[in-house]
Short mmCIF file of C-alpha atoms in Angstrom, two decimals:
data_model
loop_
_atom_site.label_atom_id
_atom_site.label_comp_id
_atom_site.label_asym_id
_atom_site.label_seq_id
_atom_site.Cartn_x
_atom_site.Cartn_y
_atom_site.Cartn_z
CA UNK H 1 106.35 100.12 107.53
CA UNK H 2 108.50 98.34 105.02
CA UNK H 3 106.55 95.56 103.34
CA UNK H 4 109.16 92.90 104.15
CA UNK H 5 108.79 93.77 107.82
CA UNK H 6 105.16 94.76 107.98
CA UNK H 7 103.44 92.74 105.28
CA UNK H 8 100.28 92.43 107.28
CA UNK H 9 100.02 96.07 108.18
CA UNK H 10 101.07 97.99 105.11
CA UNK H 11 97.70 99.67 104.79
CA UNK H 12 98.84 102.69 102.83
CA UNK H 13 98.00 100.51 99.86
CA UNK H 14 94.38 100.90 100.97
CA UNK H 15 94.22 103.94 98.72
CA UNK H 16 96.63 102.59 96.12
CA UNK H 17 94.24 103.40 93.32
CA UNK H 18 94.48 107.05 94.25
CA UNK H 19 97.39 108.95 92.76
CA UNK H 20 99.82 110.90 94.91
CA UNK H 21 101.83 113.80 93.59
CA UNK H 22 105.59 114.23 93.73
CA UNK H 23 108.78 112.88 92.27
CA UNK H 24 109.92 109.30 91.75
CA UNK H 25 110.58 108.73 95.43
CA UNK H 26 114.29 109.41 95.44
CA UNK H 27 113.87 112.24 97.93
CA UNK H 28 116.68 114.12 96.23
CA UNK H 29 115.20 117.59 96.35
CA UNK H 30 115.98 118.07 100.03
CA UNK H 31 114.89 120.79 102.46
CA UNK H 32 116.53 123.62 104.33
CA UNK H 33 115.19 126.51 102.24
CA UNK H 34 113.29 129.06 104.40
CA UNK H 35 110.95 129.75 101.48
CA UNK H 36 110.11 126.09 100.89
CA UNK H 37 109.10 122.98 102.73
CA UNK H 38 109.87 119.35 101.90
CA UNK H 39 107.21 116.78 102.76
CA UNK H 40 107.57 113.01 102.29
CA UNK H 41 104.31 111.14 101.76
CA UNK H 42 103.98 107.47 100.92
CA UNK H 43 102.76 106.31 97.54
CA UNK H 44 98.99 105.99 97.57
CA UNK H 45 98.40 107.62 100.94
CA UNK H 46 96.64 110.78 99.75
CA UNK H 47 94.61 111.80 96.70
CA UNK H 48 96.45 114.30 94.52
CA UNK H 49 93.51 116.70 94.60
CA UNK H 50 93.68 116.87 98.41
CA UNK H 51 97.44 117.48 98.37
CA UNK H 52 97.18 120.17 95.70
CA UNK H 53 94.40 122.05 97.47
CA UNK H 54 96.07 121.80 100.88
CA UNK H 55 99.40 123.07 99.60
CA UNK H 56 97.79 125.89 97.64
CA UNK H 57 96.03 127.05 100.81
CA UNK H 58 99.24 126.73 102.84
CA UNK H 59 101.31 128.65 100.30
CA UNK H 60 98.71 131.40 100.14
CA UNK H 61 98.67 131.77 103.94
CA UNK H 62 102.40 131.45 104.63
CA UNK H 63 104.13 132.30 101.36
CA UNK H 64 106.10 129.06 101.55
CA UNK H 65 106.28 126.59 98.67
CA UNK H 66 105.59 122.96 99.57
CA UNK H 67 107.45 120.20 97.74
CA UNK H 68 105.78 116.82 98.22
CA UNK H 69 108.08 113.91 97.43
CA UNK H 70 106.37 110.56 96.98
CA UNK H 71 108.10 107.63 98.67
CA UNK H 72 107.64 103.92 98.07
CA UNK H 73 107.05 101.57 101.01
CA UNK H 74 109.72 99.19 99.77
CA UNK H 75 112.98 100.27 101.39
CA UNK H 76 111.44 103.17 103.31
CA UNK H 77 112.96 102.10 106.63
CA UNK H 78 116.48 102.68 105.35
CA UNK H 79 115.58 105.93 103.56
CA UNK H 80 113.97 107.34 106.68
CA UNK H 81 116.95 106.35 108.80
CA UNK H 82 119.29 108.19 106.45
CA UNK H 83 117.05 111.26 106.10
CA UNK H 84 116.62 111.64 109.85
CA UNK H 85 120.37 111.54 110.39
CA UNK H 86 121.04 114.46 108.04
CA UNK H 87 120.25 118.16 108.34
CA UNK H 88 117.43 119.55 106.21
CA UNK H 89 116.72 116.51 104.03
CA UNK H 90 113.02 116.45 104.86
CA UNK H 91 110.81 118.61 107.06
CA UNK H 92 107.56 116.63 107.43
CA UNK H 93 107.29 112.90 106.93
CA UNK H 94 104.70 110.17 106.92
CA UNK H 95 105.57 107.18 109.10
CA UNK H 96 103.75 103.89 109.49
CA UNK H 97 102.13 103.73 112.90
CA UNK H 98 104.21 100.73 114.01
CA UNK H 99 107.42 102.55 112.98
CA UNK H 100 106.93 105.72 114.97
CA UNK H 101 108.23 104.53 118.34
CA UNK H 102 111.48 103.30 116.79
CA UNK H 103 112.32 106.57 115.10
CA UNK H 104 111.25 108.57 118.15
CA UNK H 105 113.59 106.53 120.34
CA UNK H 106 116.52 107.32 118.07
CA UNK H 107 115.93 111.06 118.56
CA UNK H 108 114.94 111.55 114.94
CA UNK H 109 111.49 113.03 115.55
CA UNK H 110 110.60 116.41 117.05
CA UNK H 111 108.50 116.76 120.19
CA UNK H 112 104.95 117.68 119.13
CA UNK H 113 103.52 118.19 122.60
CA UNK H 114 101.87 121.44 121.51
CA UNK H 115 99.37 119.34 119.52
CA UNK H 116 98.50 116.95 122.34
CA UNK H 117 95.16 118.55 123.26
CA UNK H 118 93.59 118.13 119.82
CA UNK H 119 90.68 115.63 119.75
CA UNK H 120 92.64 112.73 118.30
CA UNK H 121 91.16 109.26 117.97
CA UNK H 122 92.38 107.54 121.17
CA UNK H 123 93.29 104.24 119.50
CA UNK H 124 95.34 106.02 116.84
CA UNK H 125 96.99 108.52 119.19
CA UNK H 126 98.71 105.76 121.16
CA UNK H 127 101.08 104.92 118.31
CA UNK H 128 102.45 108.49 118.20
CA UNK H 129 103.40 108.65 121.87
CA UNK H 130 106.51 107.44 123.68
CA UNK H 131 106.72 107.72 127.46
CA UNK H 132 103.97 110.31 127.47
CA UNK H 133 105.58 112.51 124.82
CA UNK H 134 103.88 113.05 121.47
CA UNK H 135 106.21 112.57 118.49
CA UNK H 136 103.74 112.03 115.65
CA UNK H 137 100.15 112.98 114.87
CA UNK H 138 97.57 110.44 113.68
CA UNK H 139 96.73 110.79 110.01
CA UNK H 140 94.59 107.83 109.00
CA UNK H 141 93.80 104.29 109.99
CA UNK H 142 92.43 101.16 108.33
CA UNK H 143 91.53 97.67 109.41
CA UNK H 144 90.36 94.32 108.11
CA UNK H 145 86.79 93.11 107.70
CA UNK H 146 85.17 89.93 106.43
CA UNK H 147 84.51 90.04 102.69
CA UNK H 148 81.89 87.56 101.50
CA UNK H 149 80.26 86.43 98.28
CA UNK H 150 76.59 87.38 98.65
CA UNK H 151 75.31 84.84 96.13
CA UNK H 152 77.17 81.91 97.72
CA UNK H 153 75.96 82.84 101.19
CA UNK H 154 72.40 83.13 99.90
CA UNK H 155 72.69 79.76 98.18
CA UNK H 156 73.85 78.20 101.46
CA UNK H 157 71.15 79.89 103.53
CA UNK H 158 73.84 81.59 105.64
CA UNK H 159 73.26 84.89 107.40
CA UNK H 160 75.69 87.63 108.38
CA UNK H 161 76.89 86.69 111.88
CA UNK H 162 77.01 88.84 114.99
CA UNK H 163 79.00 86.39 117.15
CA UNK H 164 81.81 83.89 116.68
CA UNK H 165 79.35 81.03 117.16
CA UNK H 166 77.08 82.35 114.43
CA UNK H 167 80.14 82.78 112.18
CA UNK H 168 81.05 79.11 112.54
CA UNK H 169 77.43 78.10 111.92
CA UNK H 170 77.38 80.14 108.70
CA UNK H 171 80.59 78.49 107.48
CA UNK H 172 79.14 75.06 108.26
CA UNK H 173 76.08 75.85 106.13
CA UNK H 174 78.28 76.93 103.24
CA UNK H 175 80.36 73.78 103.59
CA UNK H 176 77.26 71.59 103.57
CA UNK H 177 75.24 73.34 100.87
CA UNK H 178 77.74 74.61 98.29
CA UNK H 179 80.91 73.51 96.52
CA UNK H 180 82.69 76.69 97.60
CA UNK H 181 85.50 77.04 100.11
CA UNK H 182 83.67 78.53 103.13
CA UNK H 183 86.54 80.84 104.08
CA UNK H 184 90.00 81.38 102.66
CA UNK H 185 92.31 81.80 105.64
CA UNK H 186 96.07 81.25 105.29
CA UNK H 187 97.81 79.55 108.17
CA UNK H 188 99.92 82.56 109.04
CA UNK H 189 97.63 85.61 109.05
CA UNK H 190 99.02 86.55 112.41
CA UNK H 191 97.37 89.95 112.78
CA UNK H 192 94.02 88.20 112.43
CA UNK H 193 95.19 85.89 115.22
CA UNK H 194 96.23 88.96 117.22
CA UNK H 195 92.65 90.20 117.11
CA UNK H 196 91.32 86.92 118.46
CA UNK H 197 93.90 86.99 121.27
CA UNK H 198 92.92 90.61 122.04
CA UNK H 199 89.28 89.48 122.21
CA UNK H 200 90.34 87.25 125.09
CA UNK H 201 92.22 90.06 126.84
CA UNK H 202 95.68 88.90 125.71
CA UNK H 203 98.52 90.23 123.58
CA UNK H 204 101.53 89.07 121.60
CA UNK H 205 103.85 90.45 124.29
CA UNK H 206 103.63 92.34 127.56
CA UNK H 207 105.91 94.89 129.18
CA UNK H 208 107.49 94.19 132.57
CA UNK H 209 109.46 97.18 133.76
CA UNK H 210 111.90 98.15 131.01
CA UNK H 211 111.73 94.75 129.35
CA UNK H 212 109.20 92.92 127.24
CA UNK H 213 108.34 89.23 127.17
CA UNK H 214 106.33 87.08 124.80
CA UNK H 215 102.83 86.36 126.07
CA UNK H 216 101.55 83.69 123.70
CA UNK H 217 101.86 80.87 126.26
CA UNK H 218 98.78 82.01 128.15
CA UNK H 219 95.12 81.00 128.38
CA UNK H 220 94.25 84.06 126.30
CA UNK H 221 96.76 83.16 123.61
CA UNK H 222 95.58 79.55 123.47
CA UNK H 223 91.91 80.57 123.25
CA UNK H 224 92.68 82.97 120.40
CA UNK H 225 94.65 80.33 118.52
CA UNK H 226 91.92 77.76 119.11
CA UNK H 227 89.35 79.95 117.40
CA UNK H 228 91.76 80.71 114.56
CA UNK H 229 92.18 76.95 114.07
CA UNK H 230 88.40 76.49 113.96
CA UNK H 231 88.15 79.00 111.13
CA UNK H 232 91.21 77.71 109.30
CA UNK H 233 89.75 74.20 109.27
CA UNK H 234 87.20 75.48 106.72
CA UNK H 235 90.00 76.65 104.39
CA UNK H 236 92.04 74.68 101.89
CA UNK H 237 94.94 77.11 102.23
CA UNK H 238 98.29 75.69 103.33
CA UNK H 239 99.25 76.22 106.94
CA UNK H 240 102.63 77.77 106.13
CA UNK H 241 101.65 80.79 104.03
CA UNK H 242 100.23 84.24 104.72
CA UNK H 243 97.75 86.47 102.89
CA UNK H 244 100.44 87.82 100.55
CA UNK H 245 101.91 84.45 99.50
CA UNK H 246 100.05 84.09 97.20
CA UNK H 247 98.23 87.41 97.26
CA UNK H 248 94.77 86.43 98.38
CA UNK H 249 92.96 89.32 96.72
CA UNK H 250 94.28 88.94 93.20
CA UNK H 251 95.70 85.42 92.91
CA UNK H 252 93.30 83.34 95.01
CA UNK H 253 89.84 84.88 95.35
CA UNK H 254 89.31 85.72 91.65
CA UNK H 255 90.35 82.22 90.57
CA UNK H 256 88.53 79.99 93.05
CA UNK H 257 85.07 79.62 94.57
CA UNK H 258 85.76 81.46 97.81
CA UNK H 259 82.70 82.23 99.93
CA UNK H 260 84.51 84.59 102.32
CA UNK H 261 87.90 85.92 103.36
CA UNK H 262 89.40 88.54 105.68
CA UNK H 263 91.05 91.53 104.07
CA UNK H 264 91.77 95.25 103.82
CA UNK H 265 90.06 97.81 101.62
CA UNK H 266 92.73 97.82 98.95
CA UNK H 267 92.49 94.02 98.79
CA UNK H 268 88.72 94.15 98.30
CA UNK H 269 89.16 96.69 95.51
CA UNK H 270 91.89 94.57 93.93
CA UNK H 271 89.70 91.48 93.97
CA UNK H 272 86.80 93.35 92.38
CA UNK H 273 89.08 94.68 89.63
CA UNK H 274 90.57 91.23 88.93
CA UNK H 275 87.14 89.60 88.76
CA UNK H 276 85.81 92.27 86.41
CA UNK H 277 88.93 92.05 84.25
CA UNK H 278 88.13 88.35 83.81
CA UNK H 279 84.72 89.33 82.47
CA UNK H 280 82.73 88.44 85.58
CA UNK H 281 80.89 90.46 88.18
CA UNK H 282 81.91 90.64 91.84
CA UNK H 283 79.07 90.35 94.34
CA UNK H 284 80.77 91.19 97.62
CA UNK H 285 79.24 92.04 100.95
CA UNK H 286 81.15 93.11 104.04
CA UNK H 287 80.78 92.66 107.78
CA UNK H 288 82.96 93.40 110.82
CA UNK H 289 84.83 90.49 112.37
CA UNK H 290 82.43 89.21 115.04
CA UNK H 291 83.39 89.06 118.69
CA UNK H 292 82.75 86.24 121.19
CA UNK H 293 79.39 87.88 122.03
CA UNK H 294 77.10 90.29 120.21
CA UNK H 295 77.94 93.01 122.74
CA UNK H 296 81.26 93.93 121.10
CA UNK H 297 82.82 93.44 117.68
CA UNK H 298 86.00 91.42 117.30
CA UNK H 299 89.28 93.26 117.77
CA UNK H 300 91.18 94.18 114.60
CA UNK H 301 94.68 95.44 113.95
CA UNK H 302 94.37 99.18 113.34
CA UNK H 303 97.09 99.93 110.84
CA UNK H 304 97.75 103.31 109.31
CA UNK H 305 100.12 106.24 109.21
CA UNK H 306 101.22 109.17 111.34
CA UNK H 307 102.73 112.52 110.35
CA UNK H 308 105.86 113.76 112.10
CA UNK H 309 108.42 116.57 111.98
CA UNK H 310 112.08 115.79 111.49
CA UNK H 311 114.12 116.84 114.55
CA UNK H 312 116.72 118.15 112.07
CA UNK H 313 114.21 119.82 109.75
CA UNK H 314 115.51 122.69 107.67
CA UNK H 315 112.34 124.68 108.29
CA UNK H 316 110.91 123.42 111.61
CA UNK H 317 108.53 126.34 112.20
CA UNK H 318 106.79 125.96 108.85
CA UNK H 319 106.87 122.16 109.22
CA UNK H 320 104.72 122.51 112.33
CA UNK H 321 102.40 124.94 110.58
CA UNK H 322 101.92 122.53 107.66
CA UNK H 323 101.25 119.72 110.11
CA UNK H 324 98.76 121.91 111.97
CA UNK H 325 96.84 122.63 108.79
CA UNK H 326 97.01 119.10 107.34
CA UNK H 327 95.62 117.50 110.50
CA UNK H 328 93.12 120.22 111.38
CA UNK H 329 89.42 119.39 111.55
CA UNK H 330 88.79 121.08 108.20
CA UNK H 331 91.51 119.32 106.24
CA UNK H 332 91.12 116.00 108.04
CA UNK H 333 87.45 116.03 107.05
CA UNK H 334 88.38 116.86 103.48
CA UNK H 335 90.87 113.99 103.54
CA UNK H 336 88.23 111.51 104.67
CA UNK H 337 85.78 112.82 102.06
CA UNK H 338 88.41 112.66 99.30
CA UNK H 339 89.11 109.02 100.14
CA UNK H 340 85.47 108.10 99.75
CA UNK H 341 85.24 107.09 103.43
CA UNK H 342 87.95 104.51 102.78
CA UNK H 343 89.93 105.49 105.87
CA UNK H 344 89.32 105.67 109.59
CA UNK H 345 89.36 109.36 110.67
CA UNK H 346 92.22 110.59 112.84
CA UNK H 347 90.03 112.92 114.93
CA UNK H 348 86.85 112.48 116.92
CA UNK H 349 85.39 115.65 115.37
CA UNK H 350 85.72 114.24 111.84
CA UNK H 351 82.78 112.22 110.57
CA UNK H 352 82.87 109.25 108.24
CA UNK H 353 79.48 108.46 106.74
CA UNK H 354 80.11 105.51 104.44
CA UNK H 355 77.46 104.09 102.19
CA UNK H 356 75.31 101.36 103.76
CA UNK H 357 76.69 97.93 102.97
CA UNK H 358 80.10 99.25 101.92
CA UNK H 359 83.51 98.04 103.02
CA UNK H 360 84.04 101.38 104.73
CA UNK H 361 80.91 100.95 106.84
CA UNK H 362 82.17 97.63 108.22
CA UNK H 363 85.69 98.99 108.67
CA UNK H 364 84.68 102.11 110.58
CA UNK H 365 82.42 100.05 112.83
CA UNK H 366 85.40 97.93 113.89
CA UNK H 367 87.82 100.80 114.42
CA UNK H 368 86.66 101.44 117.97
CA UNK H 369 88.00 98.04 119.00
CA UNK H 370 91.24 98.35 117.07
CA UNK H 371 94.44 97.07 118.64
CA UNK H 372 98.12 97.75 118.02
CA UNK H 373 101.13 95.44 118.41
CA UNK H 374 103.64 96.20 121.17
CA UNK H 375 104.77 99.78 120.58
CA UNK H 376 108.48 99.35 121.02
CA UNK H 377 111.51 99.60 118.75
CA UNK H 378 112.18 95.88 118.99
CA UNK H 379 108.83 94.86 117.54
CA UNK H 380 110.29 95.15 114.03
CA UNK H 381 112.75 92.41 115.00
CA UNK H 382 109.86 90.09 115.82
CA UNK H 383 108.29 90.59 112.41
CA UNK H 384 111.41 89.75 110.42
CA UNK H 385 111.66 86.39 108.68
CA UNK H 386 111.32 83.82 110.15
CA UNK H 387 108.53 85.34 112.21
CA UNK H 388 108.21 83.24 115.40
CA UNK H 389 104.47 83.92 115.70
CA UNK H 390 103.85 82.68 112.18
CA UNK H 391 105.97 79.61 112.82
CA UNK H 392 104.02 78.86 115.98
CA UNK H 393 100.73 79.12 114.09
CA UNK H 394 101.87 76.64 111.47
CA UNK H 395 103.13 74.23 114.10
CA UNK H 396 99.84 74.28 116.01
CA UNK H 397 97.72 73.94 112.86
CA UNK H 398 99.85 70.95 111.94
CA UNK H 399 99.02 69.27 115.24
CA UNK H 400 101.78 70.35 117.62
CA UNK H 401 100.85 70.95 121.26
CA UNK H 402 99.98 74.62 121.75
CA UNK H 403 101.77 75.07 125.07
CA UNK H 404 105.14 73.85 123.80
CA UNK H 405 104.88 75.74 120.49
CA UNK H 406 103.86 78.94 122.29
CA UNK H 407 106.67 78.67 124.85
CA UNK H 408 109.20 78.28 122.06
CA UNK H 409 107.73 81.28 120.22
CA UNK H 410 107.68 83.36 123.41
CA UNK H 411 111.36 82.72 124.01
CA UNK H 412 112.20 83.99 120.54
CA UNK H 413 109.81 86.94 120.79
CA UNK H 414 111.37 87.94 124.12
CA UNK H 415 114.89 87.79 122.71
CA UNK H 416 114.04 89.79 119.62
CA UNK H 417 111.74 92.42 121.10
CA UNK H 418 114.33 93.47 123.67
CA UNK H 419 117.01 93.91 121.01
CA UNK H 420 117.26 97.44 119.61
#
């Protein structure tokens, strides 16, 4: 889930404030020793205490030393490609959930069908499967929520909404009764758009036989974009930038009167830290993205990571045993607890009981209506610069006819997504 390719979904940074253990990310130690195991985890994905306790328990039970090597998201796609083409470089590896299908299709990941009957979270399990075969196990998920300034909403007389209509009404009150920007929403937050399209029953692309085609030029796509445009009209953000350019959590929100914005947990934490560093106090509240009706919350992109075994692992038997322990009910529960309920659990028998009013409470509530982008190798091609979905969004927000902009984007999406 290389940031250049997956800027909107790189949710491992959700726990960026938590330290991971390991080396400098070079991955030079390698595997292949029957008395040791090499595990690659991404920077910030797991608290060091959890890793230390897990590996101590594993070593005591199996007599095998576990070497955890911390990897950086930047450049991980290339490092994984190299590692999976060599014997014994790494045994167990963390993979972004949108990456898994690509590496499985190259033959780099081992078949993990023996784990299929575990009570995995259904939404998260989908990203680890290819043609009915399980190649990676869910580890954690995370999604966006609405982050709002309590004092500004109170000043405006706005209430937390339960529907899209109520959301717009709240933003109108803020616009009328305060000097604040009602919502900061960049023109190209395309995974937010994806949720609105999913609310309508649509998708970025659909599969037809062995091929995929762009599906933006549809009533569902137009309805999703129409609502996005309604929200974006309350924002002073340019129409040609995304949430990372500039970084909304640390460069925009702490320096402007922003009444609300849509972000991930690590962004909320970053904004709080930046505001406090400036000598002020953050007063954030959180609520799930509302749906068209109060019956169901709005769909959200469910990002996260999976754990897989290298097909060319030096110690495949112990790799599976480590995976079995790490994703078991006991250790999955410990992982959720160690993260302070800041992640969506990977299993249905793991409970997350976040504090009332917390970011985690809003996030976990939305997880049941999480969506994923098309799970195919070619999706990474769609997300490369220039991203045709982002370009379509800017064109429409700037006044271009939706149908023509969507047809142009669909043609490019179709070309890219079917290219390996």
